[in-house]
One Martini backbone bead per residue (centre of mass of N, CA, C, O) as a GRO file, in nm:
protein
  221
    1UNK     BB    1   0.096   0.036   0.023
    2UNK     BB    2   0.048   0.370  -0.037
    3UNK     BB    3   0.191   0.651   0.122
    4UNK     BB    4   0.127   0.959   0.187
    5UNK     BB    5   0.259   1.243   0.218
    6UNK     BB    6   0.233   1.512   0.424
    7UNK     BB    7   0.262   1.734   0.202
    8UNK     BB    8   0.038   1.624   0.019
    9UNK     BB    9  -0.193   1.639   0.225
   10UNK     BB   10  -0.171   1.945   0.278
   11UNK     BB   11  -0.233   2.035  -0.010
   12UNK     BB   12  -0.517   1.914  -0.025
   13UNK     BB   13  -0.635   2.063   0.222
   14UNK     BB   14  -0.589   2.351   0.115
   15UNK     BB   15  -0.758   2.320  -0.143
   16UNK     BB   16  -1.025   2.255   0.003
   17UNK     BB   17  -1.046   2.521   0.160
   18UNK     BB   18  -1.057   2.711  -0.082
   19UNK     BB   19  -1.309   2.587  -0.215
   20UNK     BB   20  -1.505   2.627   0.021
   21UNK     BB   21  -1.477   2.938   0.047
   22UNK     BB   22  -1.550   3.013  -0.246
   23UNK     BB   23  -1.848   2.908  -0.225
   24UNK     BB   24  -1.925   3.110   0.037
   25UNK     BB   25  -1.877   3.360  -0.125
   26UNK     BB   26  -1.989   3.668  -0.271
   27UNK     BB   27  -1.682   3.721  -0.352
   28UNK     BB   28  -1.373   3.663  -0.490
   29UNK     BB   29  -1.222   3.876  -0.298
   30UNK     BB   30  -1.277   3.710  -0.016
   31UNK     BB   31  -1.112   3.445  -0.015
   32UNK     BB   32  -0.820   3.536   0.069
   33UNK     BB   33  -0.902   3.646   0.344
   34UNK     BB   34  -1.006   3.377   0.471
   35UNK     BB   35  -0.753   3.213   0.429
   36UNK     BB   36  -0.562   3.391   0.592
   37UNK     BB   37  -0.721   3.374   0.855
   38UNK     BB   38  -0.696   3.064   0.893
   39UNK     BB   39  -0.382   3.067   0.908
   40UNK     BB   40  -0.330   3.298   1.134
   41UNK     BB   41  -0.481   3.172   1.345
   42UNK     BB   42  -0.291   3.123   1.635
   43UNK     BB   43  -0.001   3.291   1.523
   44UNK     BB   44   0.061   3.571   1.662
   45UNK     BB   45  -0.170   3.822   1.589
   46UNK     BB   46  -0.294   3.949   1.884
   47UNK     BB   47  -0.524   3.760   1.933
   48UNK     BB   48  -0.737   3.587   2.080
   49UNK     BB   49  -0.863   3.303   2.179
   50UNK     BB   50  -1.148   3.183   2.037
   51UNK     BB   51  -1.450   3.274   2.003
   52UNK     BB   52  -1.599   3.476   1.730
   53UNK     BB   53  -1.667   3.777   1.562
   54UNK     BB   54  -1.647   3.851   1.213
   55UNK     BB   55  -1.538   4.167   1.054
   56UNK     BB   56  -1.541   4.310   0.726
   57UNK     BB   57  -1.384   4.599   0.579
   58UNK     BB   58  -1.433   4.681   0.234
   59UNK     BB   59  -1.247   4.830  -0.012
   60UNK     BB   60  -1.382   4.988  -0.307
   61UNK     BB   61  -1.372   5.145  -0.632
   62UNK     BB   62  -1.677   5.048  -0.666
   63UNK     BB   63  -1.996   5.053  -0.665
   64UNK     BB   64  -2.274   4.896  -0.545
   65UNK     BB   65  -2.592   4.761  -0.670
   66UNK     BB   66  -2.676   4.583  -0.459
   67UNK     BB   67  -2.903   4.468  -0.229
   68UNK     BB   68  -2.790   4.442   0.133
   69UNK     BB   69  -3.036   4.412   0.293
   70UNK     BB   70  -3.016   4.160   0.530
   71UNK     BB   71  -2.740   4.065   0.522
   72UNK     BB   72  -2.535   3.779   0.654
   73UNK     BB   73  -2.267   3.878   0.625
   74UNK     BB   74  -1.912   3.951   0.732
   75UNK     BB   75  -1.961   4.235   0.558
   76UNK     BB   76  -1.843   4.566   0.445
   77UNK     BB   77  -1.889   4.800   0.199
   78UNK     BB   78  -1.656   5.049   0.084
   79UNK     BB   79  -1.497   5.310  -0.002
   80UNK     BB   80  -1.168   5.366  -0.084
   81UNK     BB   81  -1.271   5.675  -0.099
   82UNK     BB   82  -1.404   5.800   0.189
   83UNK     BB   83  -1.719   5.819   0.345
   84UNK     BB   84  -1.880   5.614   0.606
   85UNK     BB   85  -2.187   5.522   0.748
   86UNK     BB   86  -2.219   5.317   1.049
   87UNK     BB   87  -2.484   5.197   1.176
   88UNK     BB   88  -2.595   5.138   1.515
   89UNK     BB   89  -2.755   4.843   1.648
   90UNK     BB   90  -2.942   4.707   1.890
   91UNK     BB   91  -2.869   4.362   2.002
   92UNK     BB   92  -2.814   4.021   2.071
   93UNK     BB   93  -2.640   4.028   1.806
   94UNK     BB   94  -2.425   3.986   1.550
   95UNK     BB   95  -2.501   4.197   1.251
   96UNK     BB   96  -2.556   4.247   0.920
   97UNK     BB   97  -2.795   4.474   0.769
   98UNK     BB   98  -2.595   4.658   0.577
   99UNK     BB   99  -2.336   4.603   0.334
  100UNK     BB  100  -2.384   4.878   0.166
  101UNK     BB  101  -2.153   5.161   0.180
  102UNK     BB  102  -2.129   5.299  -0.117
  103UNK     BB  103  -2.389   5.498  -0.048
  104UNK     BB  104  -2.284   5.602   0.264
  105UNK     BB  105  -2.446   5.344   0.401
  106UNK     BB  106  -2.460   5.138   0.692
  107UNK     BB  107  -2.536   4.827   0.895
  108UNK     BB  108  -2.491   4.740   1.253
  109UNK     BB  109  -2.519   4.479   1.484
  110UNK     BB  110  -2.506   4.506   1.854
  111UNK     BB  111  -2.442   4.476   2.163
  112UNK     BB  112  -2.441   4.592   2.465
  113UNK     BB  113  -2.134   4.655   2.618
  114UNK     BB  114  -2.264   4.846   2.884
  115UNK     BB  115  -2.540   4.798   3.071
  116UNK     BB  116  -2.424   4.914   3.364
  117UNK     BB  117  -2.222   5.165   3.335
  118UNK     BB  118  -1.903   5.076   3.452
  119UNK     BB  119  -1.680   5.036   3.201
  120UNK     BB  120  -1.750   4.728   3.158
  121UNK     BB  121  -1.725   4.496   2.919
  122UNK     BB  122  -1.861   4.208   2.762
  123UNK     BB  123  -1.677   4.296   2.521
  124UNK     BB  124  -1.427   4.278   2.260
  125UNK     BB  125  -1.221   4.464   2.018
  126UNK     BB  126  -1.034   4.369   1.729
  127UNK     BB  127  -0.779   4.513   1.508
  128UNK     BB  128  -0.687   4.523   1.146
  129UNK     BB  129  -0.474   4.574   0.872
  130UNK     BB  130  -0.522   4.500   0.527
  131UNK     BB  131  -0.357   4.448   0.240
  132UNK     BB  132  -0.230   4.681   0.062
  133UNK     BB  133   0.011   4.879   0.106
  134UNK     BB  134  -0.073   5.241   0.219
  135UNK     BB  135  -0.325   5.245   0.367
  136UNK     BB  136  -0.594   5.433   0.543
  137UNK     BB  137  -0.783   5.497   0.855
  138UNK     BB  138  -1.076   5.660   1.016
  139UNK     BB  139  -1.247   5.605   1.330
  140UNK     BB  140  -1.562   5.747   1.453
  141UNK     BB  141  -1.764   5.794   1.724
  142UNK     BB  142  -2.116   5.874   1.699
  143UNK     BB  143  -2.379   6.120   1.792
  144UNK     BB  144  -2.676   6.246   1.941
  145UNK     BB  145  -2.809   6.523   2.104
  146UNK     BB  146  -3.131   6.541   2.239
  147UNK     BB  147  -3.114   6.835   2.358
  148UNK     BB  148  -2.952   7.003   2.115
  149UNK     BB  149  -2.904   6.834   1.829
  150UNK     BB  150  -2.614   6.761   1.827
  151UNK     BB  151  -2.318   6.656   1.717
  152UNK     BB  152  -2.128   6.372   1.855
  153UNK     BB  153  -1.777   6.319   1.882
  154UNK     BB  154  -1.511   6.161   1.946
  155UNK     BB  155  -1.180   6.223   2.065
  156UNK     BB  156  -1.141   5.922   1.974
  157UNK     BB  157  -0.931   5.772   1.723
  158UNK     BB  158  -0.915   5.527   1.471
  159UNK     BB  159  -0.594   5.440   1.340
  160UNK     BB  160  -0.517   5.285   1.027
  161UNK     BB  161  -0.216   5.117   0.899
  162UNK     BB  162  -0.072   4.982   0.603
  163UNK     BB  163   0.196   4.809   0.634
  164UNK     BB  164   0.454   4.636   0.603
  165UNK     BB  165   0.390   4.322   0.666
  166UNK     BB  166   0.278   4.215   0.948
  167UNK     BB  167  -0.050   4.197   1.088
  168UNK     BB  168  -0.189   4.315   1.392
  169UNK     BB  169  -0.375   4.320   1.666
  170UNK     BB  170  -0.598   4.566   1.827
  171UNK     BB  171  -0.736   4.712   2.084
  172UNK     BB  172  -1.076   4.902   2.039
  173UNK     BB  173  -1.284   4.993   2.259
  174UNK     BB  174  -1.231   5.303   2.294
  175UNK     BB  175  -1.329   5.368   1.984
  176UNK     BB  176  -1.601   5.163   1.931
  177UNK     BB  177  -1.762   5.160   2.242
  178UNK     BB  178  -1.702   5.476   2.271
  179UNK     BB  179  -1.761   5.811   2.401
  180UNK     BB  180  -1.572   6.116   2.408
  181UNK     BB  181  -1.738   6.381   2.594
  182UNK     BB  182  -1.852   6.725   2.662
  183UNK     BB  183  -2.173   6.766   2.781
  184UNK     BB  184  -2.148   6.963   3.055
  185UNK     BB  185  -1.909   7.187   3.019
  186UNK     BB  186  -1.633   7.128   3.218
  187UNK     BB  187  -1.374   7.040   3.019
  188UNK     BB  188  -1.449   6.725   3.034
  189UNK     BB  189  -1.432   6.410   2.909
  190UNK     BB  190  -1.664   6.176   2.883
  191UNK     BB  191  -1.786   5.833   2.921
  192UNK     BB  192  -1.971   5.664   2.653
  193UNK     BB  193  -2.150   5.413   2.575
  194UNK     BB  194  -2.309   5.236   2.380
  195UNK     BB  195  -2.647   5.330   2.419
  196UNK     BB  196  -2.656   5.563   2.576
  197UNK     BB  197  -2.910   5.789   2.682
  198UNK     BB  198  -2.746   6.061   2.629
  199UNK     BB  199  -2.767   5.931   2.346
  200UNK     BB  200  -2.818   5.909   1.977
  201UNK     BB  201  -2.746   5.759   1.689
  202UNK     BB  202  -2.526   5.553   1.647
  203UNK     BB  203  -2.187   5.573   1.488
  204UNK     BB  204  -1.953   5.510   1.229
  205UNK     BB  205  -1.689   5.706   1.107
  206UNK     BB  206  -1.561   5.618   0.787
  207UNK     BB  207  -1.230   5.706   0.677
  208UNK     BB  208  -1.102   5.652   0.356
  209UNK     BB  209  -0.739   5.591   0.232
  210UNK     BB  210  -0.692   5.297   0.066
  211UNK     BB  211  -0.820   5.078   0.244
  212UNK     BB  212  -0.908   4.737   0.187
  213UNK     BB  213  -0.880   4.618   0.501
  214UNK     BB  214  -1.084   4.551   0.789
  215UNK     BB  215  -1.045   4.367   1.089
  216UNK     BB  216  -1.292   4.230   1.309
  217UNK     BB  217  -1.307   4.123   1.662
  218UNK     BB  218  -1.545   3.958   1.878
  219UNK     BB  219  -1.511   3.918   2.236
  220UNK     BB  220  -1.599   3.763   2.509
  221UNK     BB  221  -1.512   3.813   2.856
   0.00000   0.00000   0.00000
Protein backbone atom coordinates (compact mmCIF):
# COMPACT_ATOMS: atom_id res chain seq x y z
CA UNK A 1 0.00 0.00 0.00
CA UNK A 2 1.31 3.44 -0.95
CA UNK A 3 1.30 5.96 1.86
CA UNK A 4 0.88 9.62 0.89
CA UNK A 5 3.55 11.97 2.17
CA UNK A 6 2.51 14.51 4.82
CA UNK A 7 3.36 17.41 2.47
CA UNK A 8 1.10 15.96 -0.22
CA UNK A 9 -1.75 15.55 2.25
CA UNK A 10 -1.32 19.11 3.47
CA UNK A 11 -1.46 20.39 -0.11
CA UNK A 12 -4.74 18.55 -0.72
CA UNK A 13 -6.18 19.86 2.57
CA UNK A 14 -5.23 23.43 1.71
CA UNK A 15 -6.78 23.12 -1.73
CA UNK A 16 -9.99 21.76 -0.22
CA UNK A 17 -10.12 24.69 2.22
CA UNK A 18 -9.73 27.21 -0.59
CA UNK A 19 -12.46 25.52 -2.63
CA UNK A 20 -14.85 25.42 0.32
CA UNK A 21 -14.32 29.10 1.16
CA UNK A 22 -14.64 30.14 -2.48
CA UNK A 23 -18.06 28.50 -2.68
CA UNK A 24 -19.28 30.29 0.45
CA UNK A 25 -18.12 33.82 -0.46
CA UNK A 26 -20.34 36.47 -2.03
CA UNK A 27 -17.46 37.85 -4.05
CA UNK A 28 -14.26 36.27 -5.45
CA UNK A 29 -12.26 39.03 -3.76
CA UNK A 30 -13.27 37.75 -0.31
CA UNK A 31 -11.78 34.26 -0.67
CA UNK A 32 -8.10 35.25 -0.14
CA UNK A 33 -9.08 37.20 2.96
CA UNK A 34 -10.78 34.23 4.59
CA UNK A 35 -8.00 31.84 3.60
CA UNK A 36 -5.40 34.15 5.11
CA UNK A 37 -7.50 34.50 8.25
CA UNK A 38 -7.76 30.73 8.62
CA UNK A 39 -4.01 30.35 8.28
CA UNK A 40 -3.08 33.26 10.58
CA UNK A 41 -5.49 32.50 13.43
CA UNK A 42 -3.70 31.28 16.52
CA UNK A 43 -0.21 32.05 15.21
CA UNK A 44 0.74 35.12 17.20
CA UNK A 45 -1.38 37.67 15.36
CA UNK A 46 -2.21 39.61 18.53
CA UNK A 47 -5.80 38.41 18.92
CA UNK A 48 -7.08 36.23 21.77
CA UNK A 49 -7.88 32.59 21.13
CA UNK A 50 -11.43 31.33 21.30
CA UNK A 51 -14.73 31.84 19.52
CA UNK A 52 -15.49 35.26 18.11
CA UNK A 53 -17.56 37.20 15.60
CA UNK A 54 -15.56 38.31 12.58
CA UNK A 55 -16.39 41.46 10.59
CA UNK A 56 -14.51 42.61 7.48
CA UNK A 57 -14.76 46.19 6.21
CA UNK A 58 -13.75 46.01 2.56
CA UNK A 59 -12.73 49.05 0.54
CA UNK A 60 -13.73 48.82 -3.13
CA UNK A 61 -12.98 51.20 -6.06
CA UNK A 62 -16.50 50.98 -7.55
CA UNK A 63 -19.92 51.29 -5.93
CA UNK A 64 -22.03 48.17 -5.45
CA UNK A 65 -25.40 48.01 -7.22
CA UNK A 66 -26.92 45.09 -5.33
CA UNK A 67 -29.35 45.64 -2.46
CA UNK A 68 -27.59 44.19 0.58
CA UNK A 69 -30.18 45.11 3.21
CA UNK A 70 -30.68 42.17 5.56
CA UNK A 71 -27.58 40.49 4.20
CA UNK A 72 -26.16 37.94 6.62
CA UNK A 73 -22.53 38.08 5.48
CA UNK A 74 -19.70 39.08 7.81
CA UNK A 75 -18.61 42.04 5.69
CA UNK A 76 -19.42 45.62 4.83
CA UNK A 77 -18.35 47.21 1.56
CA UNK A 78 -17.17 50.83 1.67
CA UNK A 79 -15.63 53.23 -0.84
CA UNK A 80 -11.88 52.91 -1.19
CA UNK A 81 -11.69 56.68 -0.82
CA UNK A 82 -14.19 58.75 1.15
CA UNK A 83 -16.49 58.53 4.15
CA UNK A 84 -19.06 55.90 5.06
CA UNK A 85 -21.52 56.10 7.92
CA UNK A 86 -21.99 52.71 9.62
CA UNK A 87 -25.15 52.98 11.71
CA UNK A 88 -25.05 50.93 14.91
CA UNK A 89 -28.21 49.15 16.08
CA UNK A 90 -28.63 47.47 19.45
CA UNK A 91 -29.50 43.76 19.33
CA UNK A 92 -28.89 40.44 21.02
CA UNK A 93 -26.34 39.27 18.43
CA UNK A 94 -23.73 40.61 16.03
CA UNK A 95 -25.15 40.93 12.53
CA UNK A 96 -24.65 42.95 9.36
CA UNK A 97 -28.00 44.55 8.52
CA UNK A 98 -26.92 46.51 5.45
CA UNK A 99 -23.64 45.43 3.83
CA UNK A 100 -23.52 48.06 1.07
CA UNK A 101 -21.83 51.15 2.42
CA UNK A 102 -20.74 52.37 -1.01
CA UNK A 103 -23.92 54.45 -1.14
CA UNK A 104 -22.63 56.32 1.91
CA UNK A 105 -24.40 54.31 4.59
CA UNK A 106 -24.27 50.79 6.06
CA UNK A 107 -25.79 49.20 9.15
CA UNK A 108 -24.39 46.86 11.79
CA UNK A 109 -26.11 45.30 14.80
CA UNK A 110 -24.26 44.55 18.03
CA UNK A 111 -25.13 43.97 21.70
CA UNK A 112 -24.96 46.73 24.30
CA UNK A 113 -21.30 46.52 25.35
CA UNK A 114 -21.81 48.05 28.82
CA UNK A 115 -25.43 47.57 29.99
CA UNK A 116 -24.48 48.34 33.62
CA UNK A 117 -22.74 51.58 32.72
CA UNK A 118 -19.75 50.73 34.91
CA UNK A 119 -17.11 51.08 32.21
CA UNK A 120 -16.57 47.31 32.02
CA UNK A 121 -17.58 45.82 28.68
CA UNK A 122 -19.21 42.42 28.11
CA UNK A 123 -17.05 41.92 25.04
CA UNK A 124 -13.96 43.39 23.42
CA UNK A 125 -13.11 44.24 19.82
CA UNK A 126 -9.73 43.73 18.17
CA UNK A 127 -8.81 45.26 14.80
CA UNK A 128 -6.09 45.12 12.18
CA UNK A 129 -5.43 46.53 8.72
CA UNK A 130 -4.90 44.11 5.83
CA UNK A 131 -4.57 44.32 2.06
CA UNK A 132 -2.03 46.13 -0.11
CA UNK A 133 0.37 48.29 1.95
CA UNK A 134 -0.09 52.04 1.83
CA UNK A 135 -3.73 52.64 2.75
CA UNK A 136 -5.07 54.05 6.00
CA UNK A 137 -8.39 54.87 7.63
CA UNK A 138 -9.82 56.80 10.57
CA UNK A 139 -12.89 55.60 12.46
CA UNK A 140 -14.73 57.87 14.89
CA UNK A 141 -17.75 56.93 17.00
CA UNK A 142 -20.49 59.57 16.83
CA UNK A 143 -24.06 60.14 18.03
CA UNK A 144 -26.62 62.91 18.47
CA UNK A 145 -27.31 64.90 21.63
CA UNK A 146 -31.12 64.64 22.12
CA UNK A 147 -31.12 67.80 24.27
CA UNK A 148 -29.29 70.18 21.94
CA UNK A 149 -29.76 68.28 18.68
CA UNK A 150 -26.06 68.62 17.99
CA UNK A 151 -23.78 65.97 16.54
CA UNK A 152 -21.32 64.59 19.10
CA UNK A 153 -18.21 62.70 17.98
CA UNK A 154 -15.64 61.10 20.22
CA UNK A 155 -12.35 62.83 20.84
CA UNK A 156 -10.69 59.40 20.46
CA UNK A 157 -10.13 58.25 16.86
CA UNK A 158 -9.10 54.81 15.63
CA UNK A 159 -6.36 55.27 13.01
CA UNK A 160 -5.29 52.19 11.07
CA UNK A 161 -2.34 52.16 8.68
CA UNK A 162 -1.43 49.26 6.43
CA UNK A 163 2.34 49.06 6.61
CA UNK A 164 4.51 46.46 4.96
CA UNK A 165 4.95 43.13 6.69
CA UNK A 166 2.78 41.18 9.09
CA UNK A 167 -0.31 42.91 10.46
CA UNK A 168 -1.33 42.25 14.06
CA UNK A 169 -4.53 42.92 15.99
CA UNK A 170 -4.94 45.82 18.42
CA UNK A 171 -7.62 46.14 21.10
CA UNK A 172 -10.00 48.93 20.07
CA UNK A 173 -12.75 49.07 22.75
CA UNK A 174 -11.84 52.67 23.56
CA UNK A 175 -12.47 53.83 20.00
CA UNK A 176 -15.36 51.66 18.81
CA UNK A 177 -17.44 50.95 21.94
CA UNK A 178 -17.32 54.35 23.65
CA UNK A 179 -17.69 58.05 22.96
CA UNK A 180 -15.50 60.52 24.86
CA UNK A 181 -17.21 63.92 24.90
CA UNK A 182 -17.80 66.90 27.17
CA UNK A 183 -21.60 66.99 27.32
CA UNK A 184 -21.90 68.92 30.57
CA UNK A 185 -19.50 71.67 29.53
CA UNK A 186 -17.12 71.32 32.46
CA UNK A 187 -14.09 71.13 30.18
CA UNK A 188 -13.52 67.40 30.71
CA UNK A 189 -14.55 64.67 28.26
CA UNK A 190 -16.76 62.03 29.87
CA UNK A 191 -16.95 58.39 28.74
CA UNK A 192 -20.23 57.14 27.26
CA UNK A 193 -20.68 53.53 26.08
CA UNK A 194 -22.60 52.70 22.94
CA UNK A 195 -26.36 53.03 23.42
CA UNK A 196 -26.05 55.14 26.57
CA UNK A 197 -29.31 57.10 26.92
CA UNK A 198 -27.39 60.39 27.11
CA UNK A 199 -27.02 60.17 23.32
CA UNK A 200 -28.90 58.61 20.41
CA UNK A 201 -28.32 57.49 16.83
CA UNK A 202 -24.89 55.96 17.37
CA UNK A 203 -22.68 55.27 14.34
CA UNK A 204 -19.09 54.82 13.19
CA UNK A 205 -17.79 57.51 10.87
CA UNK A 206 -15.41 55.55 8.64
CA UNK A 207 -13.03 57.75 6.64
CA UNK A 208 -11.11 55.65 4.12
CA UNK A 209 -7.94 56.66 2.32
CA UNK A 210 -7.05 53.63 0.24
CA UNK A 211 -7.28 50.92 2.91
CA UNK A 212 -8.61 47.75 1.30
CA UNK A 213 -9.48 45.74 4.38
CA UNK A 214 -10.10 46.24 8.08
CA UNK A 215 -10.73 43.10 10.06
CA UNK A 216 -12.62 43.28 13.35
CA UNK A 217 -13.05 40.48 15.87
CA UNK A 218 -15.51 40.62 18.76
CA UNK A 219 -14.76 38.39 21.78
CA UNK A 220 -16.94 38.05 24.88
CA UNK A 221 -14.91 38.73 28.02
